Coordinates of C-alpha atoms in Angstrom, one line a residue:
X929 CA 41.6 10.0 -4.7
X930 CA 38.2 11.4 -5.7
X931 CA 35.5 11.7 -3.2
X932 CA 32.0 11.5 -4.7
X933 CA 29.0 12.7 -2.9
X934 CA 26.1 10.9 -4.5
X935 CA 22.5 10.4 -3.5
X936 CA 20.4 7.5 -4.6
X937 CA 16.7 7.2 -4.1
X938 CA 13.9 5.1 -5.6
X939 CA 10.3 4.4 -4.9
X940 CA 8.0 1.5 -5.8
X941 CA 4.4 0.8 -5.2
X942 CA 2.5 -2.4 -5.3
X943 CA -1.3 -3.0 -4.9
X944 CA -3.5 -5.9 -3.8
X945 CA -7.1 -5.5 -4.5
X946 CA -10.3 -7.6 -3.8
X947 CA -13.8 -6.8 -5.0
X948 CA -16.4 -7.5 -2.4
X949 CA -20.0 -8.8 -3.1
X950 CA -21.4 -5.3 -2.4
X951 CA -19.4 -3.9 -5.3
X952 CA -16.8 -2.2 -3.1
X953 CA -13.1 -2.9 -3.3
X954 CA -10.5 -3.4 -0.6
X955 CA -7.1 -2.0 -1.5
X956 CA -3.8 -2.7 0.2
X957 CA -1.1 -0.3 -1.2
X958 CA 2.6 -0.8 -0.3
X959 CA 5.0 2.1 -0.9
X960 CA 8.6 1.2 -0.6
X961 CA 11.2 4.0 -0.6
X962 CA 15.0 3.5 -0.8
X963 CA 17.0 6.6 0.2
X964 CA 20.7 5.9 0.0
X965 CA 20.2 2.3 1.1
X966 CA 17.8 3.2 3.9
X967 CA 14.5 1.4 3.1
X968 CA 11.2 2.6 4.4
X969 CA 8.0 0.8 3.8
X970 CA 4.5 2.3 4.2
X971 CA 1.3 0.4 3.9
X972 CA -2.0 2.1 3.2
X973 CA -5.3 0.2 3.4
X974 CA -8.6 1.6 2.2
X975 CA -12.0 0.6 0.9
X976 CA -13.4 2.1 -2.3
X977 CA -17.2 2.2 -2.3
X978 CA -19.2 1.6 -5.5
X979 CA -19.7 5.4 -5.8
X980 CA -16.0 6.0 -5.8
X981 CA -15.7 7.2 -2.2
X982 CA -12.5 6.1 -0.5
X983 CA -12.5 5.2 3.2
X984 CA -9.4 4.3 5.2
X985 CA -9.8 1.0 7.0
X986 CA -7.8 -1.0 9.5
X987 CA -4.8 -3.0 8.1
X988 CA -5.9 -6.3 9.6
X989 CA -9.5 -5.9 8.2
X990 CA -8.0 -5.2 4.7
X991 CA -5.7 -8.2 4.8
X992 CA -8.6 -10.5 6.0
X993 CA -10.8 -9.2 3.2
X994 CA -8.1 -9.7 0.6
X995 CA -7.4 -13.2 1.8
X996 CA -11.2 -13.9 1.8
X997 CA -11.3 -14.6 5.5
X998 CA -14.0 -12.0 6.1
X999 CA -16.9 -10.4 4.1
X1000 CA -16.6 -7.0 5.8

């Protein structure tokens, strides 16, 4: 019988984006990592201003903006 020691890992990213009336964008980025079957998910939320400056924002504020529940 052969014993194999193998490692498997993968990573995927997905983005949701909404452009606001002031020209800025709200971005919700989901990073999913699979390390030997252990799945970790990290969500980053940020706002990109018209000049390109990135600001981290609260997850709930980002979701509300993307779903058009708020104009923040």
